[in-house]
N, CA and C of each residue as an Amber inpcrd file, in Angstrom:
protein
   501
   0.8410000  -1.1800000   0.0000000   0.0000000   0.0000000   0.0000000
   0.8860000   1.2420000   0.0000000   0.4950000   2.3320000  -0.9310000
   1.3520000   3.5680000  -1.3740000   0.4500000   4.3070000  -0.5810000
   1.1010000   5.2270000   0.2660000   0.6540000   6.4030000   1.0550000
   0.8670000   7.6690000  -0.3900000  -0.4950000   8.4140000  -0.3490000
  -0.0520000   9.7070000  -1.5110000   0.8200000  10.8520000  -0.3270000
   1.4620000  11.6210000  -0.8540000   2.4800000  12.5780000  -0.7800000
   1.0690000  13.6390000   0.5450000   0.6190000  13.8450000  -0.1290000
  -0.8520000  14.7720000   0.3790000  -1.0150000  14.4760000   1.9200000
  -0.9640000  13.0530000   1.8560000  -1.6210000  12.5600000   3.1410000
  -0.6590000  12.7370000   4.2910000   0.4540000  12.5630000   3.9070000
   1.4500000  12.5800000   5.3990000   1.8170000  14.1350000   5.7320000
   1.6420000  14.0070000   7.1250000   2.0800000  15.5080000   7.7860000
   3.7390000  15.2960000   8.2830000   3.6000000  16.7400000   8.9880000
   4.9400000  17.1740000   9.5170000   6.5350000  16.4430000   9.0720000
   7.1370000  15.4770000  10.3020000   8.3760000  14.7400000   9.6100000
   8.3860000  13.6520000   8.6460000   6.8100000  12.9590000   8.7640000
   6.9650000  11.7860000   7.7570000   6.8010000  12.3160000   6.3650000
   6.2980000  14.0170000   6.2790000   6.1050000  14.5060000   5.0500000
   7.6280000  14.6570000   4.8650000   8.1130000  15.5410000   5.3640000
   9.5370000  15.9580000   5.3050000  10.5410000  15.1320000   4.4570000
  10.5630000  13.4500000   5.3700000  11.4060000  12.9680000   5.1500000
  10.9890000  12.1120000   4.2140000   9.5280000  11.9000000   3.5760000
   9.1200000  11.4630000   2.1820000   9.5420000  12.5680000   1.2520000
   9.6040000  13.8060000   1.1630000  10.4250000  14.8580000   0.4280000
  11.6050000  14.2350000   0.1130000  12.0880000  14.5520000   0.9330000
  13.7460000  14.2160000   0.8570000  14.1060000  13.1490000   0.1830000
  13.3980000  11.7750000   0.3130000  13.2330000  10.9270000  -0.5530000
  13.1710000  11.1730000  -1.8330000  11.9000000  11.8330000  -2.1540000
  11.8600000  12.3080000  -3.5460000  12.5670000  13.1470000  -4.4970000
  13.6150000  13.7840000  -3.3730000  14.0670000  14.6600000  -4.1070000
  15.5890000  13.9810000  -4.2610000  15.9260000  13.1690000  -3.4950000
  16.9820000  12.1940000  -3.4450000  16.8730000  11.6080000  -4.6900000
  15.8900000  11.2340000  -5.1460000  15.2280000  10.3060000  -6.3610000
  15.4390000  10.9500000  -7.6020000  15.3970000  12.2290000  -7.3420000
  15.2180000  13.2860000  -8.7900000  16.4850000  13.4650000  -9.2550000
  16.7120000  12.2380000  -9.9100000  18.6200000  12.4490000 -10.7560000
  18.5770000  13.2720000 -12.0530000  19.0480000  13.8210000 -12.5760000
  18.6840000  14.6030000 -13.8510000  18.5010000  13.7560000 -14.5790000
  18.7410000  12.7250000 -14.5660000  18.2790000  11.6820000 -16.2460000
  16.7620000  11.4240000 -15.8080000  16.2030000  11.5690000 -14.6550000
  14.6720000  11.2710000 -14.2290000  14.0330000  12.2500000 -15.1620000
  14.4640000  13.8140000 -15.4440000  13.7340000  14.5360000 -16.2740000
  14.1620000  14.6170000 -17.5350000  13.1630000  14.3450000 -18.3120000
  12.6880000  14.2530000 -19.7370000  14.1490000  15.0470000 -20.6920000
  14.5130000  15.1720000 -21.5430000  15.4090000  16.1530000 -22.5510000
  14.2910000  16.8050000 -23.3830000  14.7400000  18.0420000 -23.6290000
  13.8840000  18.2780000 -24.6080000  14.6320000  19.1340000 -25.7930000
  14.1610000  19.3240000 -27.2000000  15.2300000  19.5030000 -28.4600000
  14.7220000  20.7800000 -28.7520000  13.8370000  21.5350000 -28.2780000
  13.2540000  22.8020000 -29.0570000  11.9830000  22.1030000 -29.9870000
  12.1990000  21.1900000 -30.0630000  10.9890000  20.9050000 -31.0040000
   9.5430000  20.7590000 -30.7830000   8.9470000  22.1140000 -31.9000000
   8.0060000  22.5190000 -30.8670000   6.4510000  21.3460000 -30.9340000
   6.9340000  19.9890000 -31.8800000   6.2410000  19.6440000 -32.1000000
   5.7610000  18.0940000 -31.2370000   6.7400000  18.6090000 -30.2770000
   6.9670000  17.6110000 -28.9450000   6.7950000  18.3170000 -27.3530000
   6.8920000  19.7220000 -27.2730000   6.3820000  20.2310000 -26.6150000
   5.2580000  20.1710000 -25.5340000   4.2220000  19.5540000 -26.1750000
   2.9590000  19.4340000 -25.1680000   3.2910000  18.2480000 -24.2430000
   4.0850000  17.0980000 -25.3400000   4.0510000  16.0150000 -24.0930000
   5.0140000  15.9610000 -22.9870000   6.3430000  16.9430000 -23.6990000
   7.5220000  17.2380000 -22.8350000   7.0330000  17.4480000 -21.8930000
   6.5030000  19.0890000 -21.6740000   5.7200000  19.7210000 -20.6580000
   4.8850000  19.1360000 -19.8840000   4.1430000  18.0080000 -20.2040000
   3.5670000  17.0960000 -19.6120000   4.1920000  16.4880000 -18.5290000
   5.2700000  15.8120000 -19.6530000   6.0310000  14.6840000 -18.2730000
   6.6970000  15.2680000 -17.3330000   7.7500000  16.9840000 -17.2390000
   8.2120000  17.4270000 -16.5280000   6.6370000  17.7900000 -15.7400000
   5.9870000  18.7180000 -15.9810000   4.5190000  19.2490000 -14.7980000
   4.2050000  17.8580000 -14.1060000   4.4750000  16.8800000 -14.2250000
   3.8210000  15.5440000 -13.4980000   4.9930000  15.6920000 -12.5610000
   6.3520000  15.5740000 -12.7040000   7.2690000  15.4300000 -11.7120000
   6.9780000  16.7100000 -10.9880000   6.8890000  17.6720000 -11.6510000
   6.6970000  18.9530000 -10.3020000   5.7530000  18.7250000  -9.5930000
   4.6120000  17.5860000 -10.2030000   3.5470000  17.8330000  -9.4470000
   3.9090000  17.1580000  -7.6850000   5.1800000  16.1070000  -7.4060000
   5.2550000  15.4480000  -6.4100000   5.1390000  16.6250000  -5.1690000
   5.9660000  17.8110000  -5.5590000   5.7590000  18.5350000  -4.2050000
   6.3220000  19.9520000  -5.0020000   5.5830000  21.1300000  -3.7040000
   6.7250000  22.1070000  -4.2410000   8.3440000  22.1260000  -4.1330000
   8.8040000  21.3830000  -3.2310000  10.1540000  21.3330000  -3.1370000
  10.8660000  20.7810000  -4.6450000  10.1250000  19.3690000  -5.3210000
  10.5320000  19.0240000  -6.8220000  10.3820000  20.4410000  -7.8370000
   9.0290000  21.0950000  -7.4260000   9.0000000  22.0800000  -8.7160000
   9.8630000  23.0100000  -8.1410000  10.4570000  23.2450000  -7.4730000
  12.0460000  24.1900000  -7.2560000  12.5180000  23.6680000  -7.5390000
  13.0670000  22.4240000  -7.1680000  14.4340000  21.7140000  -7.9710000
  13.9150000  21.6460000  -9.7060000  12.9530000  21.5820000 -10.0240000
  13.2420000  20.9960000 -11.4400000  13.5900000  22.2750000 -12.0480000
  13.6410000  23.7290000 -11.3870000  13.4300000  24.9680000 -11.8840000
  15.6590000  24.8300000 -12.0350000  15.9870000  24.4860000 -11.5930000
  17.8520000  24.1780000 -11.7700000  17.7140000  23.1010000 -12.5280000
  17.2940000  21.8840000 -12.9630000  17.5160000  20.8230000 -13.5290000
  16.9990000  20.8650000 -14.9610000  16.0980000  21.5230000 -15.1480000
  15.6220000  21.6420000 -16.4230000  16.3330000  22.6280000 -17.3650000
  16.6720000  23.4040000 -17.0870000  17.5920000  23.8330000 -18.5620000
  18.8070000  22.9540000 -18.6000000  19.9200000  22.1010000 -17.6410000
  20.8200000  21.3430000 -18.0720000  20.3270000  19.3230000 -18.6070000
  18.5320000  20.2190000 -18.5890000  18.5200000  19.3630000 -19.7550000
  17.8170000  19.5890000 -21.2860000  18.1440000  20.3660000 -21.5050000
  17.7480000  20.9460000 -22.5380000  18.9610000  20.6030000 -24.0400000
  18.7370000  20.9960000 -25.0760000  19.8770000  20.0470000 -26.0130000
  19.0130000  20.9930000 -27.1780000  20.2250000  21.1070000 -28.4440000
  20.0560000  21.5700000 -29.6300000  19.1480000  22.9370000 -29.4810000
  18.5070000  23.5880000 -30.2590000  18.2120000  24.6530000 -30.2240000
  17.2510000  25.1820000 -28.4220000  17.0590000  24.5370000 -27.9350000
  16.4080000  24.8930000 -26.9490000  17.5550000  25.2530000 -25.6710000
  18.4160000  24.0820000 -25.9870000  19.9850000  24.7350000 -24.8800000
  20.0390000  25.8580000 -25.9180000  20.8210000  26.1500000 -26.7390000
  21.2530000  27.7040000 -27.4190000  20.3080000  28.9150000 -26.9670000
  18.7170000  28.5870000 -27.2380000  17.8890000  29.6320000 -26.8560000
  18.6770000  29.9010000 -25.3130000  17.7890000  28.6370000 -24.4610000
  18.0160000  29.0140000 -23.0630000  19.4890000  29.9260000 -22.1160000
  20.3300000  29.4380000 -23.1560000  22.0040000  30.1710000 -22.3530000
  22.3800000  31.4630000 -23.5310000  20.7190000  31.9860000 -24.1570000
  21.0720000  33.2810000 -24.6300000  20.2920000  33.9800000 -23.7580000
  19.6550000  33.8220000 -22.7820000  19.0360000  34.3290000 -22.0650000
  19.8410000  35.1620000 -21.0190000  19.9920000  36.7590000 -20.5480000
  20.8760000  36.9540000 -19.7000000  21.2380000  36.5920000 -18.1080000
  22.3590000  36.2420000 -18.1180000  22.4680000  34.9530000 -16.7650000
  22.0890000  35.8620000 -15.4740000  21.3760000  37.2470000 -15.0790000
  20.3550000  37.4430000 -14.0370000  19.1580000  37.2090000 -14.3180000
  18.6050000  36.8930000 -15.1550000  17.0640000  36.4180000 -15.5090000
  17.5410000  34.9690000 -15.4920000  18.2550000  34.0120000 -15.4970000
  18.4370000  32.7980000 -15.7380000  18.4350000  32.4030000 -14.2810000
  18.7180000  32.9510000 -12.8700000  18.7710000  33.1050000 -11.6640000
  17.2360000  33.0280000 -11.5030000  16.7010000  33.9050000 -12.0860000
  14.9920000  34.0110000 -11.7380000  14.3500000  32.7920000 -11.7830000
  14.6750000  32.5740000 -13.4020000  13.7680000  31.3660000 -13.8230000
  13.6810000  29.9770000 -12.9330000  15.4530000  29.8180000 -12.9120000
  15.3890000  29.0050000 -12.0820000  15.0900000  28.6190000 -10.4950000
  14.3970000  29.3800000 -10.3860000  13.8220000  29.3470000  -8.7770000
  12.7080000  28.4590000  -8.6020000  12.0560000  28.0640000  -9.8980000
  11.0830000  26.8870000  -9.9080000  10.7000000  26.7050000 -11.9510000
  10.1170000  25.5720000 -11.5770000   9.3780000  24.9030000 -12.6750000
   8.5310000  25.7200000 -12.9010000   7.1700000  26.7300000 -12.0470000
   6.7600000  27.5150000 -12.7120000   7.3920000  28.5060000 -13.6370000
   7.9110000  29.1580000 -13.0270000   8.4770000  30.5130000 -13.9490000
   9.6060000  29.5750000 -14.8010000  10.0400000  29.0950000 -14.9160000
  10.9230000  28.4250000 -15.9490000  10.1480000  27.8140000 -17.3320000
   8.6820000  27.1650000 -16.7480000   7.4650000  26.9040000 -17.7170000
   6.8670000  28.1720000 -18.8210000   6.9130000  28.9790000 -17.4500000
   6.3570000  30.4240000 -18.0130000   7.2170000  30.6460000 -19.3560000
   7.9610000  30.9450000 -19.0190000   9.0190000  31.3340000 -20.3600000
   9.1290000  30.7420000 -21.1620000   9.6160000  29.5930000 -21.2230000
   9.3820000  28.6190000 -22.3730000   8.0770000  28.5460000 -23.1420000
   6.9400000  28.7420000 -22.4610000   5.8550000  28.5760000 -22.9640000
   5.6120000  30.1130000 -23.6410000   6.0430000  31.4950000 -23.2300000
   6.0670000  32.3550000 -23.7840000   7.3130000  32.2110000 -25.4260000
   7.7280000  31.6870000 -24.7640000   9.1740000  31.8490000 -25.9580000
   8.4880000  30.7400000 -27.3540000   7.8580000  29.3590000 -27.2140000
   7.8510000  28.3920000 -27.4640000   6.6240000  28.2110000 -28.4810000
   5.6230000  28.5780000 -27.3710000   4.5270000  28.3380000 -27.9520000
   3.6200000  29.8070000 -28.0680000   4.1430000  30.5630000 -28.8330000
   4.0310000  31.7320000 -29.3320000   2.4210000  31.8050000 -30.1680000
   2.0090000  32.5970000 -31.0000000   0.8560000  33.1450000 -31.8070000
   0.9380000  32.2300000 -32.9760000   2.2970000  31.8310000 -33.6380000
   2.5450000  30.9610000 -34.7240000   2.4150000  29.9180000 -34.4570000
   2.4390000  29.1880000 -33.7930000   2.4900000  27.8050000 -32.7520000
   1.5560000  27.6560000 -32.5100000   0.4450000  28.7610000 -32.2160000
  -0.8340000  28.2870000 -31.5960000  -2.0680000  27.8130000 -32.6750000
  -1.4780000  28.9330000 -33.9570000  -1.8650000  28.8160000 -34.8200000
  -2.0230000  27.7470000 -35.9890000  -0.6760000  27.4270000 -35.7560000
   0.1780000  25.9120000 -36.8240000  -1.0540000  24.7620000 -35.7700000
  -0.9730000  25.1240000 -34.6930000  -1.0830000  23.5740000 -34.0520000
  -3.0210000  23.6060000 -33.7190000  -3.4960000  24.4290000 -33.9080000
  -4.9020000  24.6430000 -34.0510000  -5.3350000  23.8770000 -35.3740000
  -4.7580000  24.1950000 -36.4920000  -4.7560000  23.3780000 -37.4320000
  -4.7980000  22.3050000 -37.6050000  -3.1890000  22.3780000 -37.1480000
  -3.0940000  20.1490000 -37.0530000  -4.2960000  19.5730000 -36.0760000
  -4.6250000  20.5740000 -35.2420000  -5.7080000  19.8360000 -34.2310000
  -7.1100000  19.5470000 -35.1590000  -7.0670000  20.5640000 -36.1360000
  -8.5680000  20.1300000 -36.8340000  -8.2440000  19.3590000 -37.6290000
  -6.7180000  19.3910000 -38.9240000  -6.3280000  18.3280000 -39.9210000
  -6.2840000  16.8300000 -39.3100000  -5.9610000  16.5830000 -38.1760000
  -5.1390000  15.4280000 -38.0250000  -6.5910000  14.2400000 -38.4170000
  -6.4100000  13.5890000 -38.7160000  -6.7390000  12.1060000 -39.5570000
  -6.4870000  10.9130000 -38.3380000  -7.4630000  10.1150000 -38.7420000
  -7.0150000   8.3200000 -38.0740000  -6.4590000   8.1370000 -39.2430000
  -5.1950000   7.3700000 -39.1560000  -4.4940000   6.3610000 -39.8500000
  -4.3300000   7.0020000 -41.6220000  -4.0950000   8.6430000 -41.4640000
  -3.8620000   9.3030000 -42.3340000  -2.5310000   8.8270000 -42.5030000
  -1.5950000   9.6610000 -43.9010000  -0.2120000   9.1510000 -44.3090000
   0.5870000   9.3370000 -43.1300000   1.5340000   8.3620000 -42.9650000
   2.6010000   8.1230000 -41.9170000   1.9490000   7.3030000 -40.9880000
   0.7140000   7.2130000 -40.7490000   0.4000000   6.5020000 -39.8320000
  -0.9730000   5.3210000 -40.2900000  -0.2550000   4.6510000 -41.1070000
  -1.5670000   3.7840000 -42.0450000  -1.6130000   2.2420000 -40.8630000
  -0.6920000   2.5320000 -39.7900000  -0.9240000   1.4480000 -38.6270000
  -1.0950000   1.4120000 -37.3310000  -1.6210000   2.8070000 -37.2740000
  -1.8690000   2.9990000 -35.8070000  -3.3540000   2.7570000 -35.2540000
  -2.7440000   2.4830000 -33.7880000  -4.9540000   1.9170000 -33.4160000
  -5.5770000   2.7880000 -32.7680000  -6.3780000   2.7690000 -32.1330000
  -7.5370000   4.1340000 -32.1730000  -6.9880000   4.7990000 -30.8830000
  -6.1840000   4.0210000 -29.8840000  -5.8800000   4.4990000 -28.8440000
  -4.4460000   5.4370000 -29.4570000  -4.1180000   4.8300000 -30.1360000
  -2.2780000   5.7150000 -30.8440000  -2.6470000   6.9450000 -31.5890000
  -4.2890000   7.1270000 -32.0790000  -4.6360000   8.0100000 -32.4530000
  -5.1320000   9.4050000 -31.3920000  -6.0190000   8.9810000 -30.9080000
  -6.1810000   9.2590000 -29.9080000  -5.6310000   9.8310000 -28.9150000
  -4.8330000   8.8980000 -27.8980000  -4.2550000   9.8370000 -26.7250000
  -2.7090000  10.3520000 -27.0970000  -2.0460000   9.5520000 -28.2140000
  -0.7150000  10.3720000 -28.8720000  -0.7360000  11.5530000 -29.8850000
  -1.7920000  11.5970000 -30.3510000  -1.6050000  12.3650000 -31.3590000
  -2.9740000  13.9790000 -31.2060000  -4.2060000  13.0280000 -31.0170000
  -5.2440000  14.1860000 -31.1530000  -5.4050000  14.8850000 -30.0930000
  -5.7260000  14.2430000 -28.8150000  -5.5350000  14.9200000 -27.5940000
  -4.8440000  15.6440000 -27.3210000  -3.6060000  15.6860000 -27.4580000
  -2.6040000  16.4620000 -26.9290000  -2.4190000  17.6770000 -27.5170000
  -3.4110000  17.8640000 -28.8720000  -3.5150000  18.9020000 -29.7980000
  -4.5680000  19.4780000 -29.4470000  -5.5370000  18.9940000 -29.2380000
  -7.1230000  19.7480000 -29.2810000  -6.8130000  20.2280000 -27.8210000
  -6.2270000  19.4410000 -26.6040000  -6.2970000  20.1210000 -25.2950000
  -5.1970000  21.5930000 -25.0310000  -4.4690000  21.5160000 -25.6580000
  -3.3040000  22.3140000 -25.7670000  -3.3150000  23.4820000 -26.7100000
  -4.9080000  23.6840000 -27.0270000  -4.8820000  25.2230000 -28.4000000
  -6.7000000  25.3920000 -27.7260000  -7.6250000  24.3660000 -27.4100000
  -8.7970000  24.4930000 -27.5630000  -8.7040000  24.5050000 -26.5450000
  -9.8420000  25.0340000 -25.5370000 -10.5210000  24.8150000 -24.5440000
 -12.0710000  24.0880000 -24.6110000 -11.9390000  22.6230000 -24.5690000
 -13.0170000  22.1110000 -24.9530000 -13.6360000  20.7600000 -23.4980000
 -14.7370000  20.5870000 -23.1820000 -14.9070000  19.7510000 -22.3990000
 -14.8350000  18.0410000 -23.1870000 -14.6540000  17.1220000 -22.3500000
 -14.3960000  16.1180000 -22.8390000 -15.6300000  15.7900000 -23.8950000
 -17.0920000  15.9560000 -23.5880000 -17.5860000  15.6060000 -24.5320000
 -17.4540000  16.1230000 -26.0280000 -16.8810000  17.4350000 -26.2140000
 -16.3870000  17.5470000 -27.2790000 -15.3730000  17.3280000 -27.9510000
 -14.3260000  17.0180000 -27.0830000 -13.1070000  16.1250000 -27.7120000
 -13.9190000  14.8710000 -28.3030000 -14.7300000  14.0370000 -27.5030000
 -14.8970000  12.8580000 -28.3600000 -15.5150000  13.4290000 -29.8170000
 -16.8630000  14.3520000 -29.3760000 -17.5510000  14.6370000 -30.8420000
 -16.2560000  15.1140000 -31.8300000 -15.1660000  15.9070000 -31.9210000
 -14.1560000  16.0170000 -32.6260000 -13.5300000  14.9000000 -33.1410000
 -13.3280000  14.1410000 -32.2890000 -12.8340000  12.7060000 -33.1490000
 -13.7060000  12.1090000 -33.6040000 -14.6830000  11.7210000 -33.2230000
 -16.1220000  11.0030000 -33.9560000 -16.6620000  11.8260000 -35.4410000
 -16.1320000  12.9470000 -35.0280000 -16.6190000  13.7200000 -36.7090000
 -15.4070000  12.7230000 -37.9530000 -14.5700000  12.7610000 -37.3590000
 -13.7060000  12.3590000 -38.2040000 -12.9650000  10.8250000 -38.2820000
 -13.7310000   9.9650000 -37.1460000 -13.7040000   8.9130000 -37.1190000
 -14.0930000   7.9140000 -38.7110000 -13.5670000   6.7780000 -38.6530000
 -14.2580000   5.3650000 -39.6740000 -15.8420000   5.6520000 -39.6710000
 -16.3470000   5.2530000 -40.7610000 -17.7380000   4.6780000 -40.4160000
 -18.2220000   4.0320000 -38.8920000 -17.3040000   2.7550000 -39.4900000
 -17.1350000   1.3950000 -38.0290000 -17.3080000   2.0190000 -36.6440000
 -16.7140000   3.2100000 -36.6640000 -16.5590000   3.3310000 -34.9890000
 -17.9810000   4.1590000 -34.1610000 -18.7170000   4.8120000 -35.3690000
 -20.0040000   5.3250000 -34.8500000 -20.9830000   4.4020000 -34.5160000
 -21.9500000   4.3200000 -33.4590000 -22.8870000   3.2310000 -33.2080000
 -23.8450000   3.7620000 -33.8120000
């Protein structure tokens, strides 16, 4: 039986921290390339690790730009190194920026698109199954430009679903 993080007070919280943060080796967080077309899930998997405590989303706010690689390290260490002090004080404000820098007006725009273009088992993907469609590809588009409740994510894919899959 897993105790959640939430539930324990005072030292057993403490020293479940410490644990976790003992745990947080830099290869635990994700790399990411600048590519903005990987972005949503990057951001994903790092916001899940911040989510363990605020003490992780401070640390990941130092750990996350030395993992950064190809155009996204270059951006990040053109940034001037007293604002680079800021950022890194947490995963929020380090998010902030990136997400200002990243996912800009053009980005929102490009990827609003792909959120309405994208296809089941369109070219490149003549073998993927409804779940590879689905939670890899469409979701992560329609939630990340639209503000839509779940029942309209499904009606969005059901517009553009097979015959087969409508009852």
């Amino acid at each position: 039986m897993t105790i959640a993080l939430e539930e324990l007070e005072g030292a057993d919280r403490i020293v479940e921290v410490e644990r976790i943060l003992e745990k947080l080796k830099h290869d635990t967080v994700p790399q990411w390339d600048g590519n903005t077309d990987s972005i949503i899930r990057w951001l994903s998997k790092v916001n899940d690790l911040a989510s363990y405590s605020p003490a992780v989303n401070q640390q990941l706010g130092s750990i996350v730009p030395r993992r950064l690689q190809g155009k996204a390290e270059v951006w990040y260490f053109s940034i001037p190194l007293g604002k680079h002090r800021k950022l890194e004080e947490s995963w929020d404000q380090l998010r902030q920026e990136i997400m200002e820098y990243y996912m800009n007006q053009t980005w929102v725009d490009r990827t609003k698109k792909r959120a309405r273009d994208t296809q089941y088992r369109e070219a490149g993907h003549a073998k993927e199954t409804p779940s590879d469609y689905f939670i890899v590809r469409k979701k992560d588009l329609l939630t990340a430009v639209f503000q839509m409740e779940d029942s309209e994510i499904i009606q969005d894919v059901m517009d553009s679903a097979p015959r087969n899959w409508h009852t």
